[in-house]
CSV table of C-alpha atoms and ligand atoms in Angstrom, one decimal:
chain,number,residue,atom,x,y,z
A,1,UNK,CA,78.7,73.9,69.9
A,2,UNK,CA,81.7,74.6,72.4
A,3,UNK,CA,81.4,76.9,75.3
A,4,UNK,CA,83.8,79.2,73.7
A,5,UNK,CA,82.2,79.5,71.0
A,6,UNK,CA,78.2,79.5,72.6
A,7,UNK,CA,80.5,82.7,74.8
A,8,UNK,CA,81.3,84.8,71.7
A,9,UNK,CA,84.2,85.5,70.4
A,10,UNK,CA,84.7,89.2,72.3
A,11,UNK,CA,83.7,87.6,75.7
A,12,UNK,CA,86.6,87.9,78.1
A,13,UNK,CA,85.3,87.5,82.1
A,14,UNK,CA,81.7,87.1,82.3
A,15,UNK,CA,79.5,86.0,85.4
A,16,UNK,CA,76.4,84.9,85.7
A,17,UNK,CA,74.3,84.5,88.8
A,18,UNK,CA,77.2,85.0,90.4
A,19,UNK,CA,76.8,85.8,94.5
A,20,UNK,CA,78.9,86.1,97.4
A,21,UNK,CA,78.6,86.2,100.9
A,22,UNK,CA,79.9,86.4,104.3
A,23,UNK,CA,78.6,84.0,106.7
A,24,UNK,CA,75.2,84.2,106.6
A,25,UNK,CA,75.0,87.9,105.1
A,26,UNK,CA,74.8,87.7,101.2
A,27,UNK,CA,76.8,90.6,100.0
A,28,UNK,CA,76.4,89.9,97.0
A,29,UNK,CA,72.7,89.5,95.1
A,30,UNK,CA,73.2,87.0,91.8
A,31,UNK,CA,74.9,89.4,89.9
A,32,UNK,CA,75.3,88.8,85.8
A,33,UNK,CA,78.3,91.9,84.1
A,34,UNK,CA,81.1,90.9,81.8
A,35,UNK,CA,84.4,92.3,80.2
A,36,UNK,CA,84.9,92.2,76.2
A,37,UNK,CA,88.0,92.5,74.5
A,38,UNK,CA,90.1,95.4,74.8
A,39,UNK,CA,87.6,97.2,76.5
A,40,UNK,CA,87.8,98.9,80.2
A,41,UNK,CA,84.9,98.8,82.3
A,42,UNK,CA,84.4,100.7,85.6
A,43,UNK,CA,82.3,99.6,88.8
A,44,UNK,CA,81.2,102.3,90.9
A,45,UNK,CA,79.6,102.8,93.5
A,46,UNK,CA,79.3,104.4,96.9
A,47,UNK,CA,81.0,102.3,100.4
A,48,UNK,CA,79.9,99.0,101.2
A,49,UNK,CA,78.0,98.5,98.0
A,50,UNK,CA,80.3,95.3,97.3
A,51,UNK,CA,82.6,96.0,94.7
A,52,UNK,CA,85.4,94.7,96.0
A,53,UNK,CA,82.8,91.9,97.3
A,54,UNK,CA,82.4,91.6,93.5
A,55,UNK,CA,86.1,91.6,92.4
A,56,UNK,CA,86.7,88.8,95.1
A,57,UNK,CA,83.8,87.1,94.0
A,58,UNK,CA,85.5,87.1,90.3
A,59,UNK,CA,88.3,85.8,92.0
A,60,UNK,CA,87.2,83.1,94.3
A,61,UNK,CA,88.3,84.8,97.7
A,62,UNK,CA,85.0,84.4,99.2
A,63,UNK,CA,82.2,82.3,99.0
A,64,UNK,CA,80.5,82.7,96.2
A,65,UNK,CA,77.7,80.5,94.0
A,66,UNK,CA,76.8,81.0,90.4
A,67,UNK,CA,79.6,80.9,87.6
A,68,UNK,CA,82.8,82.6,86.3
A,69,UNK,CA,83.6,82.3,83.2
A,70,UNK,CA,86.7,83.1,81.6
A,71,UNK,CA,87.1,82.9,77.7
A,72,UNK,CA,84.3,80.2,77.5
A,73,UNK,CA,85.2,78.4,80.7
A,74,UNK,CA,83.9,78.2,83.7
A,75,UNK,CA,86.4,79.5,86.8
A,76,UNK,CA,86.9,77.4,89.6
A,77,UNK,CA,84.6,78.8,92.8
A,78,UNK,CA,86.8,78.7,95.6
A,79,UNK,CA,89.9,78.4,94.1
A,80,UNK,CA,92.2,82.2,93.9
A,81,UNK,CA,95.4,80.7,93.0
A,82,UNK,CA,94.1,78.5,90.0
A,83,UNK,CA,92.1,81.5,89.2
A,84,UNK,CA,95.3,83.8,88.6
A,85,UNK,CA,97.3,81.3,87.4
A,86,UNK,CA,94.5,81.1,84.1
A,87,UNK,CA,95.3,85.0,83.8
A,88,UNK,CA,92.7,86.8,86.0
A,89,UNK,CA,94.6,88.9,88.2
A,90,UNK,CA,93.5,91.5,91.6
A,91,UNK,CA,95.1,95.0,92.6
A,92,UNK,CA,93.5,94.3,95.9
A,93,UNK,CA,92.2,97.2,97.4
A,94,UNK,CA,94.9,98.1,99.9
A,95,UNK,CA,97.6,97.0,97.5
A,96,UNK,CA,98.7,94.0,99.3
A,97,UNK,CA,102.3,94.8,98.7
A,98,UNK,CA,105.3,93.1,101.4
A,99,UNK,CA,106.0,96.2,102.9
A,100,UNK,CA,109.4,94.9,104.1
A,101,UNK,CA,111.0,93.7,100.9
A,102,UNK,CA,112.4,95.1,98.4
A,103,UNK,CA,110.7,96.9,95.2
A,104,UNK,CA,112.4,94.1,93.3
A,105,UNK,CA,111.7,90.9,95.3
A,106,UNK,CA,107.8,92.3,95.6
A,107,UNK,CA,108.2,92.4,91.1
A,108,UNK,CA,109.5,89.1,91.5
A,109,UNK,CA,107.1,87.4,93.6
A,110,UNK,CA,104.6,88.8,90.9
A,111,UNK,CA,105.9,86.0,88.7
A,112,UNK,CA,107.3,83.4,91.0
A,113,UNK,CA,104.8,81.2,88.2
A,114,UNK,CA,107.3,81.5,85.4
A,115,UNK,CA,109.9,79.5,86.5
A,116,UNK,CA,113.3,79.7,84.4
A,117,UNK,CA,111.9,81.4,80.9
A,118,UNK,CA,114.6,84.5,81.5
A,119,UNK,CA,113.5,85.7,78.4
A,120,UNK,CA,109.9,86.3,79.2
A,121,UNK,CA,110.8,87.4,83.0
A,122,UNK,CA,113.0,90.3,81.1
A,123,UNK,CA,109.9,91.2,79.0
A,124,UNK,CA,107.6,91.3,81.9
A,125,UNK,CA,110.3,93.5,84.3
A,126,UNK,CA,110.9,96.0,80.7
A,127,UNK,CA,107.5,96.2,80.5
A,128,UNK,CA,106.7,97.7,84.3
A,129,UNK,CA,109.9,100.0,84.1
A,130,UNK,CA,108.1,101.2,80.5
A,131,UNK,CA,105.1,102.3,82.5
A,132,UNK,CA,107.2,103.1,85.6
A,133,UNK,CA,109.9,104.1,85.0
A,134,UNK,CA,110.2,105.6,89.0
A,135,UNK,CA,110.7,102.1,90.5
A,136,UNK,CA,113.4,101.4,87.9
A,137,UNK,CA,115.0,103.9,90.6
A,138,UNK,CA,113.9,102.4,93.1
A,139,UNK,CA,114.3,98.6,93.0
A,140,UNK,CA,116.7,97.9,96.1
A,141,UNK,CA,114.0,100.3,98.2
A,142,UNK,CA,112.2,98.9,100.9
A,143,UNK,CA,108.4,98.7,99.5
A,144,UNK,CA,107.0,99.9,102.8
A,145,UNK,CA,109.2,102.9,102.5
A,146,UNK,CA,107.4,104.6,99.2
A,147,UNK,CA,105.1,106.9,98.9
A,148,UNK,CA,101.6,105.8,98.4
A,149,UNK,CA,101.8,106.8,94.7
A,150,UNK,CA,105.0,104.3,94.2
A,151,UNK,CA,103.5,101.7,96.3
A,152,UNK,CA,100.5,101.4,94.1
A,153,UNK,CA,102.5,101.7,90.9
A,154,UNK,CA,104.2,98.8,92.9
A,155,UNK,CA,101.1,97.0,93.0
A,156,UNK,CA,100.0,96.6,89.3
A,157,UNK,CA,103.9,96.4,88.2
A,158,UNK,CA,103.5,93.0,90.4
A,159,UNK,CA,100.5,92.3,88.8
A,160,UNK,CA,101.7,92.7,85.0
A,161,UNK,CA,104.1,90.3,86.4
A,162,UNK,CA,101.8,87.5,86.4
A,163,UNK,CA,101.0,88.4,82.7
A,164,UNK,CA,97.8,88.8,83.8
A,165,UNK,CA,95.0,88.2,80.4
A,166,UNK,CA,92.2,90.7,82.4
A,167,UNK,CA,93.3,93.0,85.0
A,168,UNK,CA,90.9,93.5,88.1
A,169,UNK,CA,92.2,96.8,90.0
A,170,UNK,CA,90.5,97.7,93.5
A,171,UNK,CA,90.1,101.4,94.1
A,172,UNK,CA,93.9,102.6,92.8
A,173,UNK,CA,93.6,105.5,93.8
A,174,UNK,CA,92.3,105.5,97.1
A,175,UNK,CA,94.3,108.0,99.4
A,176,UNK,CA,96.6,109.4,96.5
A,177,UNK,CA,96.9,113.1,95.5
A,178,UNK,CA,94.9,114.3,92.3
A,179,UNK,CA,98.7,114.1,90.1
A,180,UNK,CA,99.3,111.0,91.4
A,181,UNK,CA,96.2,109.5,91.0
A,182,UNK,CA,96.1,111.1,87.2
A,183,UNK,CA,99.3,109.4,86.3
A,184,UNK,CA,98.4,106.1,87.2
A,185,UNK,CA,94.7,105.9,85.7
A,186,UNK,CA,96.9,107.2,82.6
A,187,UNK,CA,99.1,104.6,82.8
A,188,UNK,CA,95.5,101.9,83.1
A,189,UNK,CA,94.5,103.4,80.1
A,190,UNK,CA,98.0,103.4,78.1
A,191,UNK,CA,97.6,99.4,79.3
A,192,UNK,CA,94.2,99.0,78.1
A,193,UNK,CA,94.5,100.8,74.8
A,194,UNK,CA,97.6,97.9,73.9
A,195,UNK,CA,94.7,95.4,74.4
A,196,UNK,CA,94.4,94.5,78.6
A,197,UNK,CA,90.9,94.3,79.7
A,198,UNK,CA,90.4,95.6,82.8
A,199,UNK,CA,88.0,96.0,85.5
A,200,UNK,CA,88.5,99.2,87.5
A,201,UNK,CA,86.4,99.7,90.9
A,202,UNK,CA,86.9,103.4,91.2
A,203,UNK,CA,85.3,105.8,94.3
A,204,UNK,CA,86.3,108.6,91.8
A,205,UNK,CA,84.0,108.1,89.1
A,206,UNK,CA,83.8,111.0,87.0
A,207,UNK,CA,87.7,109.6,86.2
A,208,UNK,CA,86.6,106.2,85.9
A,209,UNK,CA,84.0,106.7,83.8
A,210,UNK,CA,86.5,108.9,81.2
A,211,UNK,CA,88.6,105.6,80.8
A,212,UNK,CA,85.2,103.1,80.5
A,213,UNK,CA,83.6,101.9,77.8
A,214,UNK,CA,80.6,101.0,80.2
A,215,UNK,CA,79.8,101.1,83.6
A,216,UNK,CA,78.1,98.9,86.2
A,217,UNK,CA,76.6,100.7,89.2
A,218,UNK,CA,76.3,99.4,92.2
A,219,UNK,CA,74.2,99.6,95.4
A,220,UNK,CA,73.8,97.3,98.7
A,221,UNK,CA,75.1,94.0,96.8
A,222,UNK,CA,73.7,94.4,92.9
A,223,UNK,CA,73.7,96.2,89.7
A,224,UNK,CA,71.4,99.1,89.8
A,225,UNK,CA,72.2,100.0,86.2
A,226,UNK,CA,74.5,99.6,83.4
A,227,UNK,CA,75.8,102.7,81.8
A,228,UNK,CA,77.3,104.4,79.1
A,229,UNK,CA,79.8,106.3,79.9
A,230,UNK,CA,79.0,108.7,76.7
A,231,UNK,CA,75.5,109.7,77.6
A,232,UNK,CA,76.1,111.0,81.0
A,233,UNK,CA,76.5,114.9,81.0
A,234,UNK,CA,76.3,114.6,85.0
A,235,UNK,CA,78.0,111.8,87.0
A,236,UNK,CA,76.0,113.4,90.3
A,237,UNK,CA,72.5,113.5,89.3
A,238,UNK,CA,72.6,109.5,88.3
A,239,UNK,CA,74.4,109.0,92.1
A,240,UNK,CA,71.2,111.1,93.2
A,241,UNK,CA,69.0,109.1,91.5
A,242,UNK,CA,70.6,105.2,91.9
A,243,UNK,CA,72.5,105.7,95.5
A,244,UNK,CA,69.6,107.8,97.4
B,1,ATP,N1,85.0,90.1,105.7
B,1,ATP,C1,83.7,90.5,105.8
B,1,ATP,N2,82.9,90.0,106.7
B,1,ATP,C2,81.6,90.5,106.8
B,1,ATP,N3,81.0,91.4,106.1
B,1,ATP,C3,81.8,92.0,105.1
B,1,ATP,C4,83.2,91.6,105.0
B,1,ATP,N4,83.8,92.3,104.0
B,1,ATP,C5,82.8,93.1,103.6
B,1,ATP,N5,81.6,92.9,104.3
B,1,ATP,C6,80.3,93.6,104.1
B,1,ATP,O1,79.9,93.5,102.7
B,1,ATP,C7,79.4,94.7,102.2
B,1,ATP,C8,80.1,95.1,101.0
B,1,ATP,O2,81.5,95.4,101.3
B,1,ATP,P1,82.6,95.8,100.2
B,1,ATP,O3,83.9,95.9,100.9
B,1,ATP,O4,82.5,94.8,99.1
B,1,ATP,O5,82.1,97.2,99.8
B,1,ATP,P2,82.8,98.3,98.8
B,1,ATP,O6,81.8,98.7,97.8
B,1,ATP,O7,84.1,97.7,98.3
B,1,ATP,O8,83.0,99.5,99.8
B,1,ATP,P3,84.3,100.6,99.9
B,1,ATP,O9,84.0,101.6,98.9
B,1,ATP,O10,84.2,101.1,101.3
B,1,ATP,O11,85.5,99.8,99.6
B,1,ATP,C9,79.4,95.7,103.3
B,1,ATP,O12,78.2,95.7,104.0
B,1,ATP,C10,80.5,95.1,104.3
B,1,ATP,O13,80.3,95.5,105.6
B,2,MG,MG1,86.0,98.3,98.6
């Protein structure tokens, strides 16, 4: 038997064991979740539990033991660039946009892999201006200059540049007003319903956990519990009872 096939065939991103520290601190306990196809699944959890210790981890941006794997295969460990390139791609938290370029140039960057296929860059850059249309408006802007809303449309319209196969977004909607924030977990879910898995770390769960199919929770560096996001009447009293 293959490793794809001993996977399954739904299995997108799964880890197993997987752990990450810093220095000597271990951040992250051995830590088994995984993303099917088509589906959306939300980790939440209060500050400094490690989720984006976790989406890091997934990438290879810090140490980490146990494995990745992607569509049967196992990830390389320490190894970010060879992970995006094979389609798993990070909104960090933060956005990690160039504030000083252009709305354009930052787009571009996000599929500096492509080389000369003008055909596939044009349905990449169609695509983002399908979800945003707002930095259609704005592509000779200065990146820094936008709003915090823009900047993080920014962020995943350089991502879905990379074609990315799973999408890994860290907290999108940290700092952003209540419309804003709406708009782009809408546009998530418009992404994931045309077939994108994604893994969404989200402070504002009971939004998350509207677009999820299941949940992971974490607290101080594991997975307390795995939920469905159908059975929970009241997002607080499972906070109260896992993040006490
Ligand atoms: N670069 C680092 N060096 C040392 N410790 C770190 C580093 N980054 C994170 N940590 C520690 O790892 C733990 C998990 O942090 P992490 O940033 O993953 O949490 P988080 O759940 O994303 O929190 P938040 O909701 O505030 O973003 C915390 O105790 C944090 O202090
Ligand atoms: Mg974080």
């Amino acid at each position: 038997m293959t490793a794809a096939a001993a996977a399954g065939p739904a299995e997108v991103l799964a880890t197993v064991g997987l752990t990450a520290r810093y220095g000597s601190i271990e951040a992250l306990a051995p830590t088994d979740m995984h993303v099917e196809d088509g589906e959306l699944v939300a980790v939440l959890g209060p500050n400094g539990a490690g989720k984006s210790t976790l989406l890091r981890a997934l990438m290879g941006l810090v140490t980490n033991g146990g494995t990745v794997r992607f569509r049967g295969r196992p990830l390389p460990r320490r190894d970010p660039v060879a992970v995006a390139a094979s389609g798993v791609v990070l909104v960090p938290e933060g956005r990690g946009i160039f504030g000083p370029m252009t709305v354009a140039e930052n787009l571009e960057l996000g599929a500096y892999r492509l080389g000369r296929d003008k055909a596939e860059f044009e349905r990449r850059w169609t695509r983002v201006f399908d979800l945003f249309p707002r930095l259609k408006e704005r592509l000779g802007q200065v990146a820094g200059s936008m709003s915090g809303g823009e900047q993080q449309m920014l962020a995943i319209g350089r991502a879905l540049m990379a074609d990315p196969k799973v999408l890994l977004l860290d907290e999108p909607s940290l700092g952003l007003a209540p419309r804003v924030t709406a708009e782009i977990l809408e546009t998530l879910h418009r992404l994931n319903q045309g077939g994108l898995p994604v893994i969404l770390v989200e402070q504002k769960a009971p939004l998350a956990l509207k677009l999820a199919k299941r949940a992971y929770l974490l607290s101080v560096g594991r997975i307390v519990a795995t939920i469905d996001p159908r059975e929970i009447t009241s997002y607080d009293d499972i906070a109260k009872h896992y993040f006490a």
